[in-house]
Tab-separated table of C-alpha atoms and ligand atoms in Angstrom:
chain	number	residue	atom	x	y	z
I	136	UNK	CA	25.309	1.050	183.470
I	137	UNK	CA	24.246	3.491	186.191
I	138	UNK	CA	24.088	7.244	185.617
I	139	UNK	CA	27.415	7.917	187.261
I	140	UNK	CA	29.110	5.488	184.858
I	141	UNK	CA	27.099	7.025	182.012
I	142	UNK	CA	28.410	10.504	182.867
I	143	UNK	CA	31.987	9.289	182.781
I	144	UNK	CA	31.234	7.445	179.567
I	145	UNK	CA	29.876	10.625	177.957
I	146	UNK	CA	26.408	9.043	177.609
I	147	UNK	CA	24.741	11.817	179.594
I	148	UNK	CA	25.281	15.434	178.647
I	149	UNK	CA	27.929	17.476	180.458
I	150	UNK	CA	25.886	20.669	180.360
I	151	UNK	CA	22.153	21.315	180.505
I	152	UNK	CA	19.760	24.096	179.662
I	153	UNK	CA	17.284	25.117	182.374
I	154	UNK	CA	14.842	27.457	180.639
I	155	UNK	CA	12.845	28.006	183.847
I	156	UNK	CA	9.328	29.451	183.728
I	157	UNK	CA	7.793	31.647	181.080
I	158	UNK	CA	8.725	34.864	182.863
I	159	UNK	CA	6.596	37.756	183.813
I	160	UNK	CA	4.027	39.711	181.877
I	161	UNK	CA	3.527	43.382	182.670
I	162	UNK	CA	2.484	44.016	186.294
I	163	UNK	CA	-0.733	45.821	187.247
I	164	UNK	CA	0.044	47.345	190.651
I	165	UNK	CA	0.037	51.114	191.282
I	166	UNK	CA	-1.624	51.934	187.965
I	167	UNK	CA	-4.951	53.548	187.169
I	168	UNK	CA	-7.950	51.314	186.471
I	169	UNK	CA	-7.840	52.082	182.772
I	170	UNK	CA	-4.105	51.329	182.481
I	171	UNK	CA	-4.594	48.087	184.438
I	172	UNK	CA	-7.383	47.037	182.104
I	173	UNK	CA	-5.250	47.899	179.070
I	174	UNK	CA	-2.322	45.877	180.433
I	175	UNK	CA	-4.573	42.917	181.204
I	176	UNK	CA	-5.912	42.892	177.650
I	177	UNK	CA	-2.385	43.352	176.230
I	178	UNK	CA	-1.022	40.456	178.326
I	179	UNK	CA	-3.849	38.171	177.373
I	180	UNK	CA	-3.909	38.907	173.662
I	181	UNK	CA	-0.326	39.801	172.764
I	182	UNK	CA	2.203	39.826	175.623
I	183	UNK	CA	1.770	36.213	176.627
I	184	UNK	CA	1.841	34.964	173.039
I	185	UNK	CA	5.089	36.853	172.387
I	186	UNK	CA	6.662	35.409	175.526
I	187	UNK	CA	5.515	31.902	174.601
I	188	UNK	CA	6.912	32.106	171.071
I	189	UNK	CA	10.171	33.502	172.365
I	190	UNK	CA	10.410	30.660	174.903
I	191	UNK	CA	9.670	27.911	172.364
I	192	UNK	CA	12.180	29.340	169.886
I	193	UNK	CA	14.836	29.708	172.591
I	194	UNK	CA	14.529	26.069	173.744
I	195	UNK	CA	14.363	24.865	170.147
I	196	UNK	CA	17.494	26.862	169.244
I	197	UNK	CA	19.333	25.445	172.245
I	198	UNK	CA	18.541	21.893	171.131
I	199	UNK	CA	19.526	22.596	167.545
I	200	UNK	CA	22.876	24.055	168.631
I	201	UNK	CA	23.688	20.903	170.602
I	202	UNK	CA	22.189	21.004	174.111
I	203	UNK	CA	20.674	17.641	174.964
I	204	UNK	CA	19.726	17.990	178.638
I	205	UNK	CA	16.607	19.998	179.482
I	206	UNK	CA	16.094	20.771	183.164
I	207	UNK	CA	12.411	21.350	183.957
I	208	UNK	CA	10.182	21.315	187.029
I	209	UNK	CA	6.395	21.146	187.234
I	210	UNK	CA	6.731	24.217	189.464
I	211	UNK	CA	7.687	26.239	186.351
I	212	UNK	CA	4.404	25.540	184.549
I	213	UNK	CA	5.860	25.700	181.031
I	214	UNK	CA	5.780	21.983	180.158
I	215	UNK	CA	3.596	22.428	177.117
I	216	UNK	CA	6.038	24.961	175.659
I	217	UNK	CA	8.944	22.590	176.285
I	218	UNK	CA	7.028	19.867	174.451
I	219	UNK	CA	6.397	22.173	171.507
I	220	UNK	CA	10.067	23.197	171.419
I	221	UNK	CA	11.228	19.569	171.447
I	222	UNK	CA	8.896	18.778	168.576
I	223	UNK	CA	9.933	21.855	166.614
I	224	UNK	CA	13.643	21.037	167.054
I	225	UNK	CA	13.260	17.739	165.196
I	226	UNK	CA	15.797	16.086	167.536
I	227	UNK	CA	14.861	12.430	168.119
I	228	UNK	CA	13.476	11.874	171.620
I	229	UNK	CA	16.028	9.188	172.461
I	230	UNK	CA	18.867	11.680	171.977
I	231	UNK	CA	17.467	13.944	174.689
I	232	UNK	CA	17.786	13.786	178.458
I	233	UNK	CA	14.686	15.430	179.906
I	234	UNK	CA	14.224	16.089	183.614
I	235	UNK	CA	11.146	17.119	185.507
I	236	UNK	CA	10.658	17.745	189.207
I	237	UNK	CA	7.816	17.311	191.656
I	238	UNK	CA	6.689	20.741	192.881
I	239	UNK	CA	6.360	21.511	196.581
I	240	UNK	CA	2.664	22.157	196.033
I	241	UNK	CA	2.114	18.615	194.715
I	242	UNK	CA	3.993	17.260	197.734
I	243	UNK	CA	1.771	19.255	200.114
I	244	UNK	CA	-1.392	18.173	198.295
I	245	UNK	CA	-0.270	14.530	197.988
I	246	UNK	CA	-0.629	14.770	194.217
I	247	UNK	CA	2.801	13.603	193.115
I	248	UNK	CA	1.466	11.097	190.603
I	249	UNK	CA	-1.289	13.364	189.260
I	250	UNK	CA	1.074	16.281	188.764
I	251	UNK	CA	3.680	14.089	187.073
I	252	UNK	CA	1.127	12.631	184.655
I	253	UNK	CA	-0.116	16.119	183.800
I	254	UNK	CA	3.457	17.269	183.118
I	255	UNK	CA	4.148	14.256	180.960
I	256	UNK	CA	0.953	14.871	179.014
I	257	UNK	CA	1.692	18.602	178.629
I	258	UNK	CA	5.194	17.883	177.359
I	259	UNK	CA	3.804	15.254	174.970
I	260	UNK	CA	6.252	12.654	176.276
I	261	UNK	CA	5.932	8.976	177.071
I	262	UNK	CA	8.639	9.021	179.725
I	263	UNK	CA	11.166	11.357	181.334
I	264	UNK	CA	14.821	10.513	181.769
I	265	UNK	CA	15.021	11.906	185.281
I	266	UNK	CA	12.455	12.665	187.960
I	267	UNK	CA	13.550	14.654	191.003
I	268	UNK	CA	11.667	16.417	193.764
I	269	UNK	CA	12.154	20.174	193.751
I	270	UNK	CA	12.762	20.531	197.506
I	271	UNK	CA	12.879	18.071	200.420
I	272	UNK	CA	9.705	19.449	201.997
I	273	UNK	CA	9.871	18.685	205.710
I	274	UNK	CA	7.665	15.773	206.748
I	275	UNK	CA	6.685	15.020	203.141
I	276	UNK	CA	9.703	14.242	200.992
I	277	UNK	CA	10.024	10.582	202.027
I	278	UNK	CA	6.423	9.913	200.991
I	279	UNK	CA	7.167	11.815	197.787
I	280	UNK	CA	10.159	9.548	197.176
I	281	UNK	CA	7.985	6.432	197.545
I	282	UNK	CA	5.536	7.862	194.976
I	283	UNK	CA	8.413	8.628	192.617
I	284	UNK	CA	9.613	5.029	192.931
I	285	UNK	CA	6.181	3.833	191.791
I	286	UNK	CA	6.460	6.016	188.679
I	287	UNK	CA	9.826	4.454	187.933
I	288	UNK	CA	8.368	0.985	188.360
I	289	UNK	CA	5.579	1.922	185.950
I	290	UNK	CA	8.251	2.665	183.320
I	291	UNK	CA	7.404	6.369	183.127
I	292	UNK	CA	10.740	7.490	184.551
I	293	UNK	CA	14.215	6.170	183.750
I	294	UNK	CA	16.164	7.573	186.704
I	295	UNK	CA	15.322	9.079	190.083
I	296	UNK	CA	17.039	12.000	191.707
I	297	UNK	CA	16.786	14.714	194.314
I	298	UNK	CA	17.212	18.470	194.497
I	299	UNK	CA	18.264	20.725	197.350
I	300	UNK	CA	19.250	17.881	199.665
I	301	UNK	CA	21.810	18.151	202.434
I	302	UNK	CA	23.590	15.002	203.599
I	303	UNK	CA	20.981	14.342	206.313
I	304	UNK	CA	18.136	14.373	203.756
I	305	UNK	CA	19.959	11.820	201.644
I	306	UNK	CA	20.624	9.613	204.668
I	307	UNK	CA	16.887	9.575	205.401
I	308	UNK	CA	16.151	8.573	201.809
I	309	UNK	CA	18.789	5.804	201.909
I	310	UNK	CA	17.027	4.464	205.032
I	311	UNK	CA	13.652	3.964	203.296
I	312	UNK	CA	14.348	3.719	199.584
I	313	UNK	CA	13.971	0.832	197.194
I	314	UNK	CA	15.927	2.736	194.525
I	315	UNK	CA	18.735	5.088	195.497
I	316	UNK	CA	18.909	8.599	194.051
I	317	UNK	CA	21.190	8.699	191.011
I	318	UNK	CA	21.400	12.482	190.529
I	319	UNK	CA	21.392	15.389	192.961
I	320	UNK	CA	20.929	19.029	192.071
I	321	UNK	CA	21.833	21.949	194.293
I	322	UNK	CA	23.224	25.497	194.187
I	323	UNK	CA	26.886	25.620	193.170
I	324	UNK	CA	28.965	28.477	191.730
I	325	UNK	CA	32.320	30.086	192.516
I	326	UNK	CA	30.797	32.223	195.300
I	327	UNK	CA	29.363	29.064	196.883
I	328	UNK	CA	31.464	26.074	195.898
I	329	UNK	CA	29.910	23.467	198.238
I	330	UNK	CA	32.996	21.223	198.081
I	331	UNK	CA	32.123	19.002	201.104
I	332	UNK	CA	28.595	18.346	199.824
I	333	UNK	CA	29.832	17.559	196.300
I	334	UNK	CA	32.375	15.174	197.830
I	335	UNK	CA	29.638	13.423	199.818
I	336	UNK	CA	27.409	12.997	196.742
I	337	UNK	CA	30.334	11.579	194.773
I	338	UNK	CA	31.178	9.113	197.550
I	339	UNK	CA	27.566	7.952	197.331
I	340	UNK	CA	27.921	7.560	193.558
I	341	UNK	CA	25.352	10.282	192.894
I	342	UNK	CA	25.867	12.510	189.851
I	343	UNK	CA	25.926	16.204	190.814
I	344	UNK	CA	24.149	18.956	188.888
I	345	UNK	CA	24.797	22.637	189.626
I	346	UNK	CA	21.922	25.043	189.552
I	347	UNK	CA	22.453	28.824	189.465
I	348	UNK	CA	25.861	27.825	188.003
I	349	UNK	CA	26.932	31.335	186.993
I	350	UNK	CA	25.427	32.872	190.133
I	351	UNK	CA	22.890	34.677	187.961
I	352	UNK	CA	25.680	36.809	186.478
I	353	UNK	CA	26.425	38.227	189.914
I	354	UNK	CA	28.306	41.504	189.900
I	355	UNK	CA	30.869	40.128	192.353
I	356	UNK	CA	31.976	37.696	189.620
I	357	UNK	CA	31.650	40.145	186.736
I	358	UNK	CA	34.149	42.476	188.417
I	359	UNK	CA	36.610	39.887	189.730
I	360	UNK	CA	40.217	40.577	188.563
I	361	UNK	CA	41.054	36.855	188.672
I	362	UNK	CA	38.324	36.061	186.145
I	363	UNK	CA	39.341	39.010	183.970
I	364	UNK	CA	42.902	37.628	183.934
I	365	UNK	CA	41.655	34.130	183.010
I	366	UNK	CA	39.503	35.580	180.221
I	367	UNK	CA	42.677	36.902	178.595
I	368	UNK	CA	44.721	33.771	179.278
I	369	UNK	CA	42.200	31.360	177.729
I	370	UNK	CA	40.578	33.767	175.273
I	371	UNK	CA	37.164	32.863	176.707
I	372	UNK	CA	34.530	34.864	178.585
I	373	UNK	CA	34.390	34.541	182.353
I	374	UNK	CA	31.028	32.748	182.026
I	375	UNK	CA	32.715	30.129	179.824
I	376	UNK	CA	35.551	29.867	182.363
I	377	UNK	CA	33.050	29.225	185.170
I	378	UNK	CA	31.060	26.673	183.183
I	379	UNK	CA	34.291	24.898	182.232
I	380	UNK	CA	35.311	24.898	185.924
I	381	UNK	CA	32.029	23.087	186.739
I	382	UNK	CA	32.647	20.483	184.042
I	383	UNK	CA	36.225	19.867	185.207
I	384	UNK	CA	34.903	19.515	188.780
I	385	UNK	CA	32.774	16.643	187.421
I	386	UNK	CA	29.569	18.640	187.906
I	387	UNK	CA	26.859	19.242	185.274
I	388	UNK	CA	25.988	22.954	185.070
I	389	UNK	CA	22.336	23.757	184.327
I	390	UNK	CA	22.361	27.259	182.967
I	391	UNK	CA	19.345	29.384	182.191
I	392	UNK	CA	19.356	31.526	179.093
I	393	UNK	CA	16.745	32.386	176.532
I	394	UNK	CA	19.281	34.416	174.565
I	395	UNK	CA	20.673	32.795	171.416
I	396	UNK	CA	24.100	34.398	171.817
I	397	UNK	CA	24.411	33.448	175.486
I	398	UNK	CA	23.335	29.869	174.781
I	399	UNK	CA	25.996	29.635	172.075
I	400	UNK	CA	28.648	31.137	174.320
I	401	UNK	CA	27.718	28.803	177.186
I	402	UNK	CA	27.951	25.715	174.997
I	403	UNK	CA	31.346	26.662	173.583
I	404	UNK	CA	33.383	25.287	176.504
I	405	UNK	CA	34.630	21.964	175.211
I	406	UNK	CA	37.682	23.137	173.279
I	407	UNK	CA	39.893	24.268	176.162
I	408	UNK	CA	41.038	23.093	179.576
I	409	UNK	CA	41.740	25.065	182.741
I	410	UNK	CA	45.049	24.098	184.324
I	411	UNK	CA	45.233	22.817	187.884
I	412	UNK	CA	46.468	26.097	189.319
I	413	UNK	CA	43.569	28.037	187.777
I	414	UNK	CA	41.049	25.417	188.944
I	415	UNK	CA	42.345	25.935	192.498
I	416	UNK	CA	42.249	29.718	192.097
I	417	UNK	CA	38.562	29.533	191.078
I	418	UNK	CA	37.860	27.206	194.025
I	419	UNK	CA	39.384	29.942	196.178
I	420	UNK	CA	36.752	32.531	195.154
I	421	UNK	CA	34.315	30.811	197.514
I	422	UNK	CA	32.755	33.057	200.178
I	423	UNK	CA	29.889	30.665	201.033
I	424	UNK	CA	27.407	33.105	199.567
I	425	UNK	CA	24.151	31.286	198.914
I	426	UNK	CA	21.881	33.118	196.450
I	427	UNK	CA	18.894	30.799	196.780
I	428	UNK	CA	17.382	29.134	199.841
I	429	UNK	CA	18.793	26.798	202.474
I	430	UNK	CA	16.526	23.720	202.609
I	431	UNK	CA	17.003	23.644	206.403
I	432	UNK	CA	15.751	27.163	206.774
I	433	UNK	CA	13.196	28.236	204.195
I	434	UNK	CA	9.496	28.618	203.573
I	435	UNK	CA	8.714	25.751	201.186
I	436	UNK	CA	5.263	27.155	200.497
I	437	UNK	CA	6.670	30.065	198.468
I	438	UNK	CA	9.089	27.946	196.405
R	707	NAP	N1	16.054	22.927	191.951
R	707	NAP	C1	15.998	24.201	192.266
R	707	NAP	O1	15.542	24.566	193.363
R	707	NAP	C2	16.500	25.230	191.290
R	707	NAP	C3	16.665	26.556	191.734
R	707	NAP	C4	17.159	27.495	190.840
R	707	NAP	C5	17.497	27.109	189.530
R	707	NAP	N2	17.296	25.808	189.130
R	707	NAP	C6	17.637	25.388	187.733
R	707	NAP	O2	18.870	25.949	187.320
R	707	NAP	C7	18.678	26.776	186.173
R	707	NAP	C8	19.638	27.946	186.167
R	707	NAP	O3	19.652	28.641	187.390
R	707	NAP	P1	19.382	30.215	187.575
R	707	NAP	O4	18.449	30.683	186.573
R	707	NAP	O5	19.040	30.421	188.996
R	707	NAP	O6	20.836	30.894	187.383
R	707	NAP	P2	21.978	31.031	186.272
R	707	NAP	O7	21.842	30.027	185.193
R	707	NAP	O8	23.253	31.097	187.061
R	707	NAP	O9	21.725	32.511	185.703
R	707	NAP	C9	20.748	32.806	184.752
R	707	NAP	C10	20.933	34.268	184.314
R	707	NAP	O10	22.216	34.423	183.687
R	707	NAP	C11	22.048	35.049	182.402
R	707	NAP	N3	23.040	34.467	181.504
R	707	NAP	C12	23.121	33.187	181.056
R	707	NAP	N4	24.187	33.018	180.244
R	707	NAP	C13	24.795	34.221	180.179
R	707	NAP	C14	25.942	34.697	179.486
R	707	NAP	N5	26.672	33.885	178.718
R	707	NAP	N6	26.292	36.000	179.651
R	707	NAP	C15	25.549	36.824	180.430
R	707	NAP	N7	24.452	36.438	181.120
R	707	NAP	C16	24.073	35.149	180.986
R	707	NAP	C17	20.624	34.748	181.974
R	707	NAP	O11	20.107	35.784	181.168
R	707	NAP	P3	19.766	35.594	179.591
R	707	NAP	O12	18.485	34.814	179.481
R	707	NAP	O13	19.668	36.993	179.113
R	707	NAP	O14	20.918	34.871	178.951
R	707	NAP	C18	19.895	34.706	183.311
R	707	NAP	O15	19.493	36.017	183.693
R	707	NAP	C19	17.198	27.171	186.254
R	707	NAP	O16	16.655	27.615	185.050
R	707	NAP	C20	16.586	25.863	186.731
R	707	NAP	O17	16.480	24.949	185.650
R	707	NAP	C21	16.838	24.875	189.996
């Protein structure tokens, strides 16, 4: 069974948690030398530890409340914490669907394999369910794909996928690949619905994941009368309405939250169904507003 069939069969999760990186410790700029020193000591001794514990507990809680898909990238640098959270959760490894991605830095430095093995080691895993590249770095991503295929052949990766690919990137991969991508991840939310690209991925039998699925709680959605009306109609929050819209579009939303209450709210979307008219109304919010970067026009070195 390929991944697309598995999604329809319910064998891969319909929603994922993307905890992202650890976050930021207190910044030093524009402070006196003494304050900077104090902050540095605080970050090293206390601040970082607090952030780490909070992160591990948040991922562990998410798993214990039912999330099974963890979306991670080596670019986030928190693999060890993910590994500790998985262990702490007590959920058997085979019940989880864990993704990692090749960072742009590893692509530039031709260290795809080395970085992957480090991530695997840090997470304490023997394999990942899905390996993607983070961005199709110009001039490099086809070589990256070939390296990823070797990792699959070595049994360290179950499925291969891409992130941030337009149609033309995929066509290039199809031209050289031994194994076709099975999953593609890109920015999708009601302000940027990406219908043609989703359609293309589906025609190619590639499962679609949405990143930034609630548009980072963008004010333009928070204030939208349509979503306020749907909140009342379905007795759900507008975030739940949006996540449900993704699921009914056949897309897997990867939502970031380290908050217990938000994680719970975001997972509670499987007991209602948006009707066709409301699905269309949400589609109609689209204003092609991209919040992240366009892979055809961005500086890969800062991503
Ligand atoms: N491949 C790529 O290039 C790429 C790029 C971006 C993102 N991603 C993936 O996608 C994941 C999510 O994307 P994202 O972080 O950009 O955007 P997002 O999930 O749309 O938004 C995350 C923000 O929404 C808040 N939030 C979550 N649930 C909420 C709720 N129920 N009510 C109110 N606020 C809520 C979170 O805060 P709290 O923590 O307070 O809940 C956080 O500030 C990432 O973590 C990553 O795994 C991939």
